[in-house]
Amino acid sequence: MLQKEIQREYYNKFVELVVEIAKWLGMYNSLPAIWWFIIASIVAALFFFFIIAVFALIAIYVERKVSGHVQDRLGPMETGWHGILQTLADTIKLFLKEDIIPAAVDRKLFILAPVIVFMTSLAVFVVFPFSEKFVVTELNIGILYVVAISTVVVPGIIMAGWSSNNKWSLFGAMRSAAQIVSYEIPVGLSIVCAVMAAGDLSMQGIVVKQAGGFWNWFIFSNPFTFVAFFIYFLASLAEVNRMPFDIPEAESELVAGYMTEYSGIRWAFFFLAEYGNMLAVSIIAVTLFLGGWQAPFPALEFIPGWLWFLCKTLFLVFVQIWMRWTLPRLRVDQLMYICWKVLTPFAFVCIFGGGLWQVLIK
Amino acid sequence: MQRYFLNIYIGIKTILIGMFITLKHMFTKSVTVQYPHKKLDIPERCRNLLLNKIEDCIGCYQCARACPVYCITMETIKAFEGENLGLTSDGSKKRLWIPVFDIDMAKCCYCGLCTYPCPTKCLIMTDKYEYSTYKRDNLIFHFTNVDAVKAAELREKDHIRKMEKEK
């Protein structure tokens, strides 16, 4: 009941907001209704682009700082107070760089690849519930949409690797594709665990089911979803090619993997997509297992939901960074071993056990 | 089967151990020295930039001969009659004008061999190590107490003296 209300109330809230603004400005009748939908979509896309860009600026700085302190160094210190403007300076440098398209590449695919990779990392953001009020599109199959869209990154990466006409790029792309396709399975299965616990596929619906304190979050609600959270977290690291699963762009063997031939702004888009994915998998983990924008205690509900959401997401991002600077890179066979022989069977056990728990105990 | 679970157990355990070690290091003090703002003390007998205290130099060529890479270029002109070039700080009499005393720090291998034979201890290695420049010529350090005009004058006089001697 509650969930239905929420769906009705916040369905395409963002489009409604844009329409309301247009009506307030007295411009609504000047264009057909479909145009307002398109304008709302463009505004949403720009908004999420902005979010990813700002997040990348901060995350790169944090990553460099954390990596420095883990290794007893200081990290960037010169640009601004404690190097706080370092990523901004790097970004300006990237924009000013020459955009090189090597002579031997397949031009069309080479140009298209970063667009596809970035587009997929941008497209998943529309269904994320940032707070009880703010969700751009309340899809009733939200999580399915996320899983489906995030897989589209594979063609983009293969395009980048193949069109670069470079052995490192091709190896990187092949490894990346193999890795992402393999790790989709434990990711999908662990998501099924959470979906079974919620009985809902919509992201907002899943969050609403976890209301009322941290003991209701799916990570703590039963032991099987607890394991599923860690399966999801590990497998999602592999999906976004983060350490310790970063063999597609292993610097020491493949230079930079599928982005070897890219430079300047196109490379920046790959990089942005990487950090966007990092944010996206953290958001998914928070939404499915850590209660999304819900406060950990009912007494703390006066703090706005987006703040809780932000804190949880950034904490997971921090754990990702922390893990990256702790663990060494896996070998290809170890990677596949972990996926197929450890994570997948455990995820199946989680689904089975989680189902039994739902039927017998709840 | 037992090995499989043991493997997973060890994997998780070692990951947690590693993560806690790195967490601990995140809060330990960094060893970095913020170089241009803060400098480490240089050891007392370090070998860095060469310095010739030209007012003590007697132009004996010992250093130039000792140098294994020939980075010291010298030109000396014998003092003319009636000229008093003064004394060095340790009391030895200076008998030579030194219009050229160039040390090419780009060639220098910092062995310090030139400083040992110096009889007046005027060629020393200082603790200065920041002298990088944009031009290679700037690495040639000129030490002379004779300006260019005076040097040309001295050379001419010296030439005339030699010609006279040959006659």
XYZ file of C-alpha atoms in Angstrom:
529
model
C 0.000 0.000 0.000
C 2.661 2.408 1.111
C 4.813 1.466 -1.790
C 1.957 2.012 -4.287
C 1.389 5.486 -2.907
C 5.002 6.302 -3.276
C 5.014 5.059 -6.832
C 2.015 7.155 -7.790
C 3.340 10.165 -6.015
C 6.854 10.162 -7.388
C 6.351 8.641 -10.766
C 8.226 10.831 -13.208
C 8.526 13.445 -10.554
C 11.296 15.137 -12.434
C 9.238 15.583 -15.603
C 6.417 17.001 -13.513
C 8.813 19.424 -11.917
C 9.982 20.672 -15.300
C 6.363 20.964 -16.489
C 5.467 22.927 -13.373
C 8.347 25.307 -13.927
C 7.257 25.718 -17.550
C 3.674 26.454 -16.462
C 4.915 28.939 -13.917
C 6.885 30.696 -16.635
C 3.804 30.611 -18.874
C 5.595 28.669 -21.592
C 3.868 25.324 -21.256
C 1.376 25.787 -24.118
C 3.994 26.960 -26.583
C 5.361 23.442 -27.115
C 3.725 20.028 -27.434
C 3.774 17.936 -24.254
C 6.321 15.467 -25.625
C 8.875 18.280 -25.927
C 8.658 18.950 -22.224
C 9.432 15.296 -21.636
C 12.491 15.574 -23.890
C 13.619 18.788 -22.215
C 13.182 17.168 -18.811
C 15.318 14.222 -19.970
C 18.053 16.532 -21.199
C 18.011 18.478 -17.944
C 18.231 15.212 -15.995
C 21.136 14.020 -18.136
C 23.011 17.278 -17.616
C 22.283 17.112 -13.914
C 23.733 13.635 -13.611
C 26.668 14.596 -15.771
C 27.297 17.384 -13.310
C 26.976 14.979 -10.374
C 29.400 12.487 -11.908
C 31.871 15.221 -12.807
C 31.828 16.705 -9.322
C 32.028 13.268 -7.769
C 35.002 12.391 -9.988
C 36.752 15.616 -8.981
C 36.345 14.787 -5.314
C 36.920 11.042 -5.630
C 40.170 11.425 -7.546
C 41.452 13.808 -4.909
C 40.361 11.468 -2.096
C 41.847 8.507 -3.910
C 45.197 10.236 -4.246
C 45.127 11.369 -0.644
C 44.142 7.935 0.678
C 46.736 6.210 -1.467
C 49.322 8.640 -0.194
C 48.496 8.148 3.452
C 48.248 4.372 3.101
C 51.815 4.448 1.851
C 52.899 6.964 4.537
C 53.121 9.738 1.967
C 51.122 12.947 1.843
C 49.594 12.893 -1.632
C 49.010 16.173 -3.509
C 49.956 19.131 -1.331
C 50.848 22.058 -3.591
C 47.720 23.165 -5.496
C 45.546 24.980 -3.026
C 45.188 24.046 0.626
C 46.548 20.506 0.977
C 46.302 20.095 -2.802
C 42.535 20.483 -2.859
C 42.557 22.039 -6.339
C 44.822 19.363 -7.811
C 42.117 17.508 -9.731
C 40.702 20.783 -11.017
C 44.120 21.673 -12.405
C 44.440 18.209 -13.918
C 41.024 18.552 -15.532
C 41.925 21.889 -17.081
C 45.111 20.314 -18.380
C 43.109 17.438 -19.893
C 40.735 19.830 -21.658
C 43.630 21.747 -23.138
C 45.368 18.640 -24.421
C 45.525 17.759 -28.065
C 42.840 15.290 -29.059
C 44.786 12.675 -30.990
C 43.101 10.140 -33.220
C 45.876 7.819 -34.433
C 46.057 7.234 -38.174
C 45.559 3.459 -38.032
C 42.405 3.384 -35.905
C 38.891 2.656 -37.070
C 37.705 6.243 -36.822
C 33.981 5.793 -36.376
C 34.208 3.138 -33.672
C 37.076 4.959 -32.002
C 34.953 8.070 -31.604
C 31.809 6.162 -30.676
C 33.352 3.945 -27.969
C 33.839 6.518 -25.172
C 30.353 7.862 -25.864
C 28.785 4.443 -25.324
C 30.850 3.695 -22.244
C 30.023 7.023 -20.671
C 26.371 6.887 -21.734
C 25.795 3.586 -19.951
C 27.340 4.835 -16.750
C 25.167 7.941 -16.994
C 21.948 6.124 -17.912
C 21.775 3.985 -14.774
C 21.479 7.080 -12.594
C 17.904 7.897 -13.577
C 16.353 5.188 -11.403
C 18.376 5.750 -8.243
C 16.339 7.079 -5.319
C 18.516 9.820 -3.864
C 15.974 10.632 -1.193
C 12.326 9.950 -0.451
C 11.377 12.696 -2.877
C 14.111 12.780 -5.451
C 14.129 10.050 -8.035
C 14.099 11.011 -11.681
C 12.140 8.046 -13.040
C 10.380 5.684 -10.693
C 10.523 2.526 -12.840
C 8.715 -0.447 -11.377
C 11.519 -2.663 -12.725
C 14.277 -0.246 -11.686
C 16.918 -2.747 -10.626
C 16.376 -4.880 -13.720
C 16.903 -1.754 -15.813
C 20.161 -1.056 -13.980
C 21.482 -4.572 -14.578
C 20.430 -4.474 -18.230
C 21.895 -1.046 -18.995
C 25.167 -1.570 -17.181
C 25.899 -4.567 -19.420
C 25.835 -2.333 -22.511
C 29.259 -1.105 -21.433
C 30.792 -4.320 -22.834
C 30.246 -3.462 -26.531
C 31.626 -0.009 -25.840
C 34.788 -1.416 -24.312
C 35.238 -3.975 -27.073
C 34.745 -1.191 -29.636
C 37.437 0.839 -27.946
C 39.812 -2.111 -27.873
C 39.158 -3.287 -31.410
C 39.127 0.098 -33.104
C 42.372 1.173 -31.423
C 44.249 -1.334 -33.590
C 46.648 -1.982 -30.758
C 47.521 -5.240 -29.066
C 47.291 -3.873 -25.542
C 43.932 -2.297 -26.207
C 42.604 -5.511 -27.681
C 43.871 -7.630 -24.801
C 42.461 -5.171 -22.313
C 39.099 -5.114 -24.036
C 38.942 -8.907 -24.234
C 39.813 -9.304 -20.602
C 37.361 -6.600 -19.629
C 34.549 -8.177 -21.615
C 35.261 -11.628 -20.183
C 35.402 -10.198 -16.694
C 32.246 -8.112 -16.917
C 30.225 -10.886 -18.527
C 31.379 -13.389 -15.893
C 30.801 -11.129 -12.940
C 27.318 -10.175 -14.149
C 26.239 -13.562 -12.816
C 27.179 -13.187 -9.134
C 26.022 -9.575 -9.290
C 22.670 -10.615 -10.731
C 22.247 -13.459 -8.254
C 23.098 -11.336 -5.221
C 20.710 -8.655 -6.444
C 18.032 -11.362 -6.682
C 18.604 -12.042 -2.974
C 17.778 -8.461 -2.074
C 14.873 -8.364 -4.495
C 13.450 -11.532 -2.911
C 13.745 -9.989 0.520
C 11.960 -6.865 -0.690
C 9.458 -8.526 -2.981
C 9.836 -5.575 -5.295
C 11.914 -4.618 -8.326
C 11.540 -0.878 -8.041
C 14.478 0.888 -6.395
C 12.284 3.191 -4.334
C 10.130 0.233 -3.309
C 13.192 -1.681 -2.109
C 14.293 1.284 -0.006
C 10.836 1.752 1.478
C 10.829 -1.906 2.575
C 13.947 -1.251 4.663
C 12.390 1.492 6.787
C 12.622 1.679 10.561
C 16.192 1.305 11.754
C 19.316 -0.436 10.574
C 18.156 -3.878 11.757
C 15.593 -3.713 8.954
C 18.211 -3.086 6.286
C 18.589 -6.140 4.119
C 22.233 -6.577 5.023
C 21.210 -7.287 8.630
C 17.735 -8.683 8.131
C 18.909 -12.249 7.514
C 22.281 -14.024 7.252
C 21.887 -14.858 3.573
C 21.444 -11.263 2.436
C 24.396 -10.419 4.661
C 26.584 -12.746 2.584
C 24.883 -11.527 -0.589
C 25.966 -7.972 0.203
C 29.615 -8.981 0.259
C 29.201 -11.046 -2.891
C 27.624 -8.039 -4.561
C 30.332 -5.702 -3.332
C 33.196 -7.904 -4.532
C 31.580 -8.705 -7.866
C 30.723 -5.069 -8.485
C 34.355 -4.156 -7.929
C 35.194 -6.550 -10.735
C 32.453 -5.088 -12.910
C 33.840 -1.596 -12.711
C 37.418 -2.851 -13.214
C 38.642 -1.631 -9.856
C 41.598 -3.031 -7.993
C 42.037 -5.901 -7.082
C 40.167 -6.874 -10.250
C 41.736 -4.348 -12.587
C 43.407 -6.806 -14.936
C 41.776 -5.178 -18.021
C 43.897 -2.103 -17.505
C 46.790 -3.611 -15.635
C 49.438 -0.922 -16.056
C 52.383 -3.247 -15.724
C 51.265 -5.574 -18.509
C 48.813 -3.700 -20.735
C 49.871 -0.036 -20.441
C 46.293 1.164 -19.911
C 44.142 -1.599 -21.410
C 41.430 -0.491 -23.804
C 42.174 3.207 -23.245
C 45.799 2.999 -24.342
C 45.292 4.914 -27.592
C 42.956 7.526 -26.157
C 44.065 10.949 -25.081
C 42.677 14.294 -24.063
C 38.941 14.673 -23.731
C 38.048 11.181 -24.983
C 40.261 9.623 -22.383
C 38.664 11.925 -19.822
C 35.293 10.454 -20.732
C 36.539 6.923 -20.065
C 37.907 8.114 -16.773
C 34.673 9.875 -15.912
C 32.735 6.728 -16.794
C 34.978 4.732 -14.488
C 34.281 7.023 -11.555
C 30.616 7.205 -12.520
C 30.459 3.410 -12.369
C 32.211 3.466 -9.039
C 29.514 5.781 -7.726
C 26.761 3.751 -9.390
C 27.746 0.404 -7.858
C 28.039 2.041 -4.459
C 24.585 3.536 -4.872
C 23.164 0.162 -5.894
C 24.771 -1.517 -2.894
C 23.429 1.185 -0.585
C 19.963 1.019 -2.100
C 19.667 -2.757 -2.068
C 21.405 -3.666 1.165
C 22.111 -0.615 3.306
C 18.689 0.957 3.366
C 19.174 3.712 0.785
C 18.159 7.049 2.254
C 16.746 5.526 5.451
C 18.218 6.630 8.748
C 19.951 3.924 10.830
C 17.747 4.726 13.847
C 14.132 5.920 13.746
C 15.151 8.697 16.145
C 17.534 10.108 13.549
C 14.925 10.518 10.850
C 14.888 14.302 11.217
C 18.187 14.352 9.277
C 17.275 14.555 5.585
C 17.363 11.323 3.627
C 19.782 12.506 0.959
C 22.371 13.141 3.642
C 22.188 9.563 4.886
C 22.277 8.398 1.315
C 25.354 10.506 0.600
C 27.157 9.331 3.723
C 26.538 5.655 3.031
C 27.487 5.950 -0.622
C 30.671 7.867 0.068
C 31.585 5.379 2.781
C 31.336 2.536 0.261
C 33.380 4.559 -2.224
C 35.970 5.019 0.488
C 36.011 1.264 1.138
C 36.581 0.715 -2.585
C 39.520 3.103 -2.551
C 40.860 1.582 0.654
C 40.652 -1.885 -0.850
C 42.379 -0.747 -4.004
C 45.438 0.383 -2.094
C 45.541 -2.743 0.028
C 45.160 -5.698 -2.281
C 47.419 -6.676 -5.176
C 46.013 -7.461 -8.616
C 44.642 -10.944 -9.240
C 45.809 -13.256 -11.961
C 43.331 -13.962 -14.781
C 42.721 -17.553 -13.669
C 42.329 -16.486 -10.045
C 39.796 -13.927 -11.170
C 37.736 -16.551 -12.961
C 38.156 -18.960 -10.040
C 36.696 -16.414 -7.644
C 33.825 -15.654 -9.956
C 32.738 -19.116 -11.012
C 33.843 -21.319 -8.137
C 33.363 -19.077 -5.126
C 30.988 -16.173 -5.682
C 28.473 -17.895 -7.977
C 27.855 -21.011 -5.807
C 27.676 -18.879 -2.686
C 25.208 -16.575 -4.405
C 23.046 -19.583 -5.284
C 23.148 -20.740 -1.675
C 22.135 -17.226 -0.660
C 19.162 -17.225 -3.001
C 18.049 -20.635 -1.760
C 18.571 -19.816 1.897
C 17.078 -16.352 1.528
C 13.986 -17.859 -0.096
C 13.594 -20.412 2.680
C 14.026 -17.641 5.250
C 11.281 -15.601 3.604
C 8.937 -18.588 3.542
C 9.677 -20.159 6.925
C 10.688 -17.375 9.295
C 8.918 -14.297 8.032
C 36.131 -29.704 -0.249
C 37.803 -28.938 3.061
C 40.589 -27.218 1.210
C 38.102 -25.124 -0.735
C 36.512 -23.719 2.416
C 39.882 -23.323 4.088
C 41.003 -21.365 1.053
C 38.026 -19.020 1.299
C 38.543 -18.624 5.050
C 42.216 -17.778 4.597
C 41.346 -15.403 1.764
C 38.854 -13.437 3.833
C 41.102 -13.445 6.887
C 44.160 -12.178 5.038
C 42.126 -9.504 3.263
C 40.889 -8.239 6.624
C 44.397 -8.294 8.086
C 45.711 -6.347 5.095
C 42.880 -3.838 5.258
C 43.545 -3.162 8.927
C 47.230 -2.685 8.289
C 46.523 -0.101 5.614
C 43.942 1.553 7.852
C 46.550 1.862 10.557
C 48.987 3.434 8.097
C 46.370 5.963 7.040
C 46.716 7.508 10.486
C 50.447 7.220 10.997
C 52.618 10.243 10.348
C 53.877 10.576 6.793
C 57.583 10.382 6.160
C 57.414 12.919 3.338
C 59.560 16.036 3.616
C 57.875 18.918 1.801
C 61.070 19.648 -0.066
C 61.109 23.189 -1.379
C 59.441 24.464 1.787
C 61.396 22.319 4.182
C 64.884 20.979 3.682
C 66.747 18.183 5.335
C 70.068 19.042 6.947
C 73.008 18.267 4.715
C 75.777 16.130 6.251
C 78.818 18.082 7.339
C 81.314 16.657 4.825
C 78.977 16.353 1.862
C 80.230 17.014 -1.654
C 78.099 19.408 -3.675
C 78.772 22.641 -5.515
C 82.467 23.549 -5.836
C 83.570 26.951 -4.674
C 86.909 28.593 -5.238
C 87.749 31.393 -2.823
C 89.657 33.197 -5.546
C 91.346 35.669 -3.204
C 93.227 32.737 -1.665
C 93.988 30.959 -4.936
C 97.620 30.920 -5.983
C 96.931 29.388 -9.414
C 99.018 26.263 -8.880
C 97.028 24.018 -11.258
C 97.009 21.174 -8.716
C 93.237 20.945 -8.794
C 93.001 21.000 -12.569
C 95.540 18.199 -12.749
C 93.780 16.154 -10.087
C 90.402 16.340 -11.787
C 89.604 12.999 -13.431
C 87.071 14.527 -15.839
C 88.946 17.752 -16.653
C 86.174 20.030 -15.569
C 88.457 22.794 -14.293
C 89.809 25.171 -16.941
C 92.498 27.616 -15.868
C 94.638 30.306 -17.331
C 97.377 31.982 -15.349
C 99.643 34.847 -16.128
C 102.813 35.484 -14.165
C 102.824 38.721 -12.258
C 104.835 41.497 -13.887
C 107.738 43.197 -12.258
C 106.770 45.626 -9.608
C 103.281 44.159 -9.182
C 102.317 43.002 -5.728
C 99.369 40.617 -5.779
C 99.224 40.369 -2.010
C 99.130 37.399 0.288
C 96.646 34.602 0.788
C 94.952 34.180 4.140
C 97.540 31.584 5.209
C 100.393 33.869 4.311
C 101.675 32.464 1.027
C 102.596 34.970 -1.633
C 100.454 35.138 -4.781
C 102.623 35.156 -7.881
C 100.066 34.634 -10.672
C 97.159 36.482 -12.165
C 94.240 34.125 -12.764
C 92.155 35.558 -15.627
C 90.263 32.266 -16.118
C 89.192 29.806 -13.499
C 86.127 27.936 -14.804
C 84.550 24.905 -13.213
C 82.085 23.057 -15.422
C 79.651 21.570 -12.913
C 77.923 19.684 -15.726
C 81.078 17.591 -16.101
C 81.943 17.406 -12.422
C 81.633 13.952 -10.887
C 81.704 15.163 -7.280
C 84.701 13.036 -6.367
C 86.293 15.849 -4.404
C 89.792 14.942 -5.619
C 90.475 18.553 -6.572
C 89.977 19.815 -3.051
C 92.651 17.615 -1.413
C 95.779 18.893 -3.201
C 94.834 22.568 -2.897
C 97.728 24.068 -0.903
C 95.810 27.064 0.388
C 92.555 25.167 0.973
C 90.722 27.665 -1.206
C 88.902 25.156 -3.410
C 86.183 23.589 -1.314
C 82.947 21.665 -1.779
C 80.034 23.546 -0.284
C 76.654 22.240 0.899
C 74.823 24.062 -1.871
C 72.997 21.671 -4.187
C 70.286 23.748 -5.853
C 71.871 25.209 -8.961
C 69.913 23.710 -11.844
C 69.404 26.129 -14.722
C 67.761 26.224 -18.108
C 71.008 26.672 -20.004
C 73.953 24.333 -19.892
C 76.341 27.276 -20.053
C 75.034 28.453 -16.724
C 76.560 25.371 -15.133
C 80.033 26.691 -15.865
C 81.010 28.641 -12.764
C 83.488 31.437 -13.323
C 85.856 32.376 -10.531
C 88.217 35.183 -11.257
C 89.418 38.355 -9.625
C 90.379 39.918 -12.931
C 87.687 41.533 -15.043
C 87.550 41.072 -18.806
C 89.249 44.378 -19.700
C 92.077 43.798 -17.280
C 92.418 40.196 -18.521
C 92.834 41.333 -22.121
C 95.400 43.886 -21.012
C 97.313 41.253 -19.043
C 97.299 38.834 -21.983
C 98.702 41.483 -24.281
C 101.433 42.395 -21.826
C 102.205 38.713 -21.346
C 102.432 38.225 -25.104
C 104.828 41.115 -25.451
C 106.945 39.716 -22.610
C 107.129 36.321 -24.295
C 108.108 37.856 -27.612
C 110.849 39.810 -25.898
C 112.133 36.667 -24.192
C 112.292 34.809 -27.489
C 114.395 37.567 -28.960
